[in-house]
Amino acid sequence: NAGVTQTPKFQVLKTGQSMTLQCAQDMNHNSMYWYRQDPGMGLRLIYYSASEGTTDKGEVPNGYNVSRLNKREFSLRLESAAPSQTSVYFCASSEVVVIGGANYGYTFGSGTRLTVV
Amino acid sequence: QKEVEQNSGPLSVPEGAIASLNCTYSDRGSQSFFWYRQYSGKSPELIMSIYSNGDKEDGRFTAQLNKASQYVSLLIRDSQPSDSATYLCAVNKISGNQFYFGTGTSLTVIP
């Protein structure tokens, strides 16, 4: 059982380049998320997808786009990378009980360490 | 005001002692509360969840929730050097299914 798989694990981009971070989960979770983690800032939500076919902005969406390709996959795209996007990116998934709104907690991927020079 | 606040530490305790980690949250309507452990260079790992007032015990870990005071805590009994990590508090607001995370408390257990 792989859980949540993120690729790549490391990436160096030049300013202005684009790239897509891939995420796939095999736990049949309905909700998926992209976070970035920066020193002193904690984990901040970029985008999330409550269910297949829906996406919503989180706390820091500027400069990013997402695609919920199917129930398993949720990708994050940087169209024109900037040094401020240097960070560690985590994908996560969770099972959410819609009635009552209970959330059973995230399972995180191993992270992507991105450096923009 | 931040959604979730934690004392960043560092917190140091001797091996075998009780480590106490604290977290406050701003939205009184929050309904789900979680503690994650994150080792340096690794991803966060869920260790405890709590949904109602009171204590919840799992092995050496006890989560405590006081909704009236908007306060969540994590107690680690018989602390071990392997418990040395950053502990993240996360809160799920009633209006959505995304979590808000604190910045984490760094714990060091001294052998």
Short mmCIF file of C-alpha atoms in Angstrom, two decimals:
data_model
loop_
_atom_site.label_atom_id
_atom_site.label_comp_id
_atom_site.label_asym_id
_atom_site.label_seq_id
_atom_site.Cartn_x
_atom_site.Cartn_y
_atom_site.Cartn_z
CA ASN A 1 0.00 0.00 0.00
CA ALA A 2 1.87 3.08 -1.27
CA GLY A 3 -0.41 5.73 0.27
CA VAL A 4 0.32 9.12 -1.30
CA THR A 5 3.04 9.29 -3.95
CA GLN A 6 4.59 12.59 -5.04
CA THR A 7 6.98 13.21 -7.89
CA PRO A 8 9.58 14.55 -8.25
CA LYS A 9 11.31 14.55 -4.84
CA PHE A 10 13.72 17.36 -5.76
CA GLN A 11 13.67 20.00 -8.47
CA VAL A 12 15.67 23.09 -9.36
CA LEU A 13 14.05 25.60 -11.70
CA LYS A 14 15.19 28.84 -13.22
CA THR A 15 13.00 31.89 -12.76
CA GLY A 16 10.23 31.87 -15.35
CA GLN A 17 10.30 28.12 -16.02
CA SER A 18 7.19 26.03 -15.57
CA MET A 19 6.68 22.63 -14.04
CA THR A 20 4.00 20.28 -12.76
CA LEU A 21 4.15 18.42 -9.46
CA GLN A 22 2.36 15.11 -9.58
CA CYS A 23 0.44 13.44 -6.76
CA ALA A 24 -1.44 10.16 -6.65
CA GLN A 25 -3.16 8.32 -3.80
CA ASP A 26 -4.34 4.73 -3.66
CA MET A 27 -6.51 4.93 -0.53
CA ASN A 28 -9.74 5.84 -2.36
CA HIS A 29 -9.87 9.16 -0.47
CA ASN A 30 -12.27 11.75 -1.79
CA SER A 31 -10.31 14.88 -0.80
CA MET A 32 -6.83 15.96 -1.84
CA TYR A 33 -4.68 18.97 -0.95
CA TRP A 34 -1.51 20.83 -1.83
CA TYR A 35 0.46 22.57 0.91
CA ARG A 36 3.73 24.41 1.01
CA GLN A 37 5.95 24.48 4.07
CA ASP A 38 8.36 27.30 4.77
CA PRO A 39 10.52 27.91 7.86
CA GLY A 40 8.61 29.88 10.48
CA MET A 41 5.43 29.86 8.37
CA GLY A 42 4.23 26.34 8.92
CA LEU A 43 2.09 24.46 6.42
CA ARG A 44 -0.03 26.70 4.23
CA LEU A 45 -2.78 25.45 1.96
CA ILE A 46 -2.37 26.28 -1.73
CA TYR A 47 -5.35 24.50 -3.29
CA TYR A 48 -7.61 21.64 -2.40
CA SER A 49 -10.11 19.35 -4.08
CA ALA A 50 -12.98 18.23 -1.89
CA SER A 51 -14.05 15.64 -4.45
CA GLU A 52 -13.38 14.60 -8.02
CA GLY A 53 -14.27 17.42 -10.38
CA THR A 54 -13.96 20.25 -7.84
CA THR A 55 -11.07 22.48 -6.82
CA ASP A 56 -10.89 25.45 -4.47
CA LYS A 57 -8.31 28.04 -3.51
CA GLY A 58 -6.60 27.87 -0.19
CA GLU A 59 -4.59 30.46 1.70
CA VAL A 60 -1.79 31.04 -0.86
CA PRO A 61 -3.04 30.20 -4.41
CA ASN A 62 -1.32 32.96 -6.40
CA GLY A 63 1.12 31.63 -8.99
CA TYR A 64 -0.29 28.11 -8.95
CA ASN A 65 -2.90 26.07 -10.78
CA VAL A 66 -4.25 22.63 -10.05
CA SER A 67 -6.00 19.78 -11.84
CA ARG A 68 -7.95 16.97 -10.24
CA LEU A 69 -7.43 14.50 -13.06
CA ASN A 70 -9.48 11.73 -11.47
CA LYS A 71 -10.15 10.46 -7.97
CA ARG A 72 -6.55 9.27 -7.56
CA GLU A 73 -4.55 12.16 -9.03
CA PHE A 74 -4.17 15.84 -8.16
CA SER A 75 -1.45 17.89 -9.86
CA LEU A 76 0.01 21.29 -9.04
CA ARG A 77 1.39 23.52 -11.79
CA LEU A 78 3.73 26.48 -11.54
CA GLU A 79 3.33 28.43 -14.77
CA SER A 80 6.20 30.89 -14.28
CA ALA A 81 8.34 30.01 -11.30
CA ALA A 82 9.59 32.74 -8.98
CA PRO A 83 12.22 32.59 -6.20
CA SER A 84 9.39 33.16 -3.68
CA GLN A 85 8.07 29.72 -4.65
CA THR A 86 11.17 28.03 -3.28
CA SER A 87 9.68 25.71 -0.67
CA VAL A 88 8.84 22.16 0.27
CA TYR A 89 5.55 21.07 -1.26
CA PHE A 90 3.36 18.40 0.27
CA CYS A 91 0.40 16.65 -1.26
CA ALA A 92 -2.12 15.09 1.13
CA SER A 93 -5.36 13.18 0.95
CA SER A 94 -8.14 12.49 3.42
CA GLU A 95 -11.46 10.80 3.80
CA VAL A 96 -14.20 13.26 4.69
CA VAL A 97 -17.60 12.23 5.88
CA VAL A 98 -19.83 14.74 4.13
CA ILE A 99 -22.75 14.39 6.53
CA GLY A 100 -21.53 15.98 9.77
CA GLY A 101 -18.29 17.08 8.12
CA ALA A 102 -16.00 14.78 10.10
CA ASN A 103 -12.51 14.54 8.68
CA TYR A 104 -10.34 11.60 9.62
CA GLY A 105 -7.03 13.33 9.09
CA TYR A 106 -4.53 13.73 6.30
CA THR A 107 -2.08 11.27 4.86
CA PHE A 108 0.87 13.17 3.43
CA GLY A 109 3.15 12.37 0.55
CA SER A 110 6.92 12.46 1.05
CA GLY A 111 7.25 16.00 -0.30
CA THR A 112 8.93 17.83 -3.17
CA ARG A 113 11.81 20.13 -2.37
CA LEU A 114 11.72 22.91 -4.99
CA THR A 115 14.38 25.55 -5.46
CA VAL A 116 13.85 28.43 -7.89
CA VAL A 117 17.02 30.31 -8.81
CA GLN B 1 -4.92 36.56 14.67
CA LYS B 2 -3.59 33.21 13.52
CA GLU B 3 -6.04 30.35 13.19
CA VAL B 4 -3.83 28.00 15.19
CA GLU B 5 -1.05 29.00 17.55
CA GLN B 6 1.68 26.92 19.10
CA ASN B 7 4.73 27.74 21.14
CA SER B 8 7.59 27.14 18.72
CA GLY B 9 9.93 25.99 21.50
CA PRO B 10 12.37 24.42 21.49
CA LEU B 11 11.12 22.25 24.30
CA SER B 12 13.67 19.97 25.95
CA VAL B 13 12.81 17.17 28.36
CA PRO B 14 14.92 14.38 29.85
CA GLU B 15 14.32 10.81 28.76
CA GLY B 16 11.47 9.24 30.73
CA ALA B 17 9.80 12.55 31.56
CA ILE B 18 6.40 13.82 30.41
CA ALA B 19 6.45 16.25 27.47
CA SER B 20 3.52 18.67 27.30
CA LEU B 21 2.70 20.40 24.02
CA ASN B 22 0.01 23.06 23.73
CA CYS B 23 -2.10 24.60 21.00
CA THR B 24 -4.84 27.23 20.86
CA TYR B 25 -7.25 27.92 18.00
CA SER B 26 -9.36 30.92 17.08
CA ASP B 27 -12.54 29.49 15.50
CA ARG B 28 -14.96 28.36 18.20
CA GLY B 29 -16.84 26.28 15.63
CA SER B 30 -13.88 24.02 14.85
CA GLN B 31 -14.77 20.37 15.11
CA SER B 32 -11.75 18.11 14.46
CA PHE B 33 -8.31 18.35 16.03
CA PHE B 34 -5.13 16.53 15.16
CA TRP B 35 -1.54 16.16 16.23
CA TYR B 36 1.15 15.38 13.66
CA ARG B 37 4.77 14.48 14.24
CA GLN B 38 7.36 15.62 11.70
CA TYR B 39 10.95 14.43 11.75
CA SER B 40 13.51 16.69 10.12
CA GLY B 41 13.35 16.37 6.34
CA LYS B 42 10.31 14.10 6.44
CA SER B 43 6.59 14.54 5.92
CA PRO B 44 4.09 15.01 8.77
CA GLU B 45 2.71 11.81 10.28
CA LEU B 46 -0.67 11.67 12.05
CA ILE B 47 -0.32 10.50 15.65
CA MET B 48 -3.56 11.56 17.37
CA SER B 49 -7.02 12.82 16.53
CA ILE B 50 -9.65 14.11 18.95
CA TYR B 51 -13.18 15.28 18.27
CA SER B 52 -14.87 15.80 21.66
CA ASN B 53 -14.00 17.43 24.96
CA GLY B 54 -11.84 15.46 27.35
CA ASP B 55 -8.90 13.13 27.08
CA LYS B 56 -8.03 10.50 24.50
CA GLU B 57 -5.21 8.08 25.20
CA ASP B 58 -3.22 6.01 22.72
CA GLY B 59 -0.20 4.26 24.17
CA ARG B 60 2.21 6.86 25.54
CA PHE B 61 0.24 9.71 23.92
CA THR B 62 -2.73 11.56 25.43
CA ALA B 63 -4.60 14.29 23.57
CA GLN B 64 -6.70 16.73 25.59
CA LEU B 65 -9.39 18.99 24.19
CA ASN B 66 -11.16 21.89 25.89
CA LYS B 67 -13.51 23.57 23.42
CA ALA B 68 -14.67 26.20 25.91
CA SER B 69 -11.06 27.41 26.25
CA GLN B 70 -10.24 26.65 22.58
CA TYR B 71 -7.25 24.65 23.70
CA VAL B 72 -5.73 21.35 22.60
CA SER B 73 -2.76 19.65 24.20
CA LEU B 74 -0.62 16.57 23.67
CA LEU B 75 1.09 14.74 26.50
CA ILE B 76 3.88 12.27 25.78
CA ARG B 77 4.63 10.01 28.74
CA ASP B 78 7.94 8.22 29.23
CA SER B 79 9.53 10.38 26.53
CA GLN B 80 12.12 8.66 24.36
CA PRO B 81 14.91 10.16 22.22
CA SER B 82 12.97 8.87 19.19
CA ASP B 83 10.18 11.30 20.13
CA SER B 84 12.50 14.21 19.22
CA ALA B 85 10.69 15.93 16.35
CA THR B 86 8.47 18.87 15.53
CA TYR B 87 4.85 18.43 16.61
CA LEU B 88 2.17 20.14 14.52
CA CYS B 89 -1.32 20.94 15.76
CA ALA B 90 -4.03 20.98 13.08
CA VAL B 91 -7.64 22.13 13.28
CA ASN B 92 -10.50 21.36 10.89
CA LYS B 93 -13.05 24.14 10.72
CA ILE B 94 -16.70 23.27 10.47
CA SER B 95 -17.16 25.26 7.26
CA GLY B 96 -14.78 23.27 5.12
CA ASN B 97 -12.64 20.22 5.01
CA GLN B 98 -9.25 21.91 4.90
CA PHE B 99 -7.06 22.02 7.98
CA TYR B 100 -5.22 24.91 9.54
CA PHE B 101 -1.82 24.09 10.97
CA GLY B 102 0.20 25.69 13.70
CA THR B 103 3.85 26.41 13.03
CA GLY B 104 4.88 23.50 15.23
CA THR B 105 6.73 22.92 18.50
CA SER B 106 10.22 21.46 18.36
CA LEU B 107 10.75 18.77 21.01
CA THR B 108 14.13 17.37 22.02
CA VAL B 109 14.32 14.41 24.39
CA ILE B 110 17.70 14.31 26.10
CA PRO B 111 19.09 10.81 26.85
#
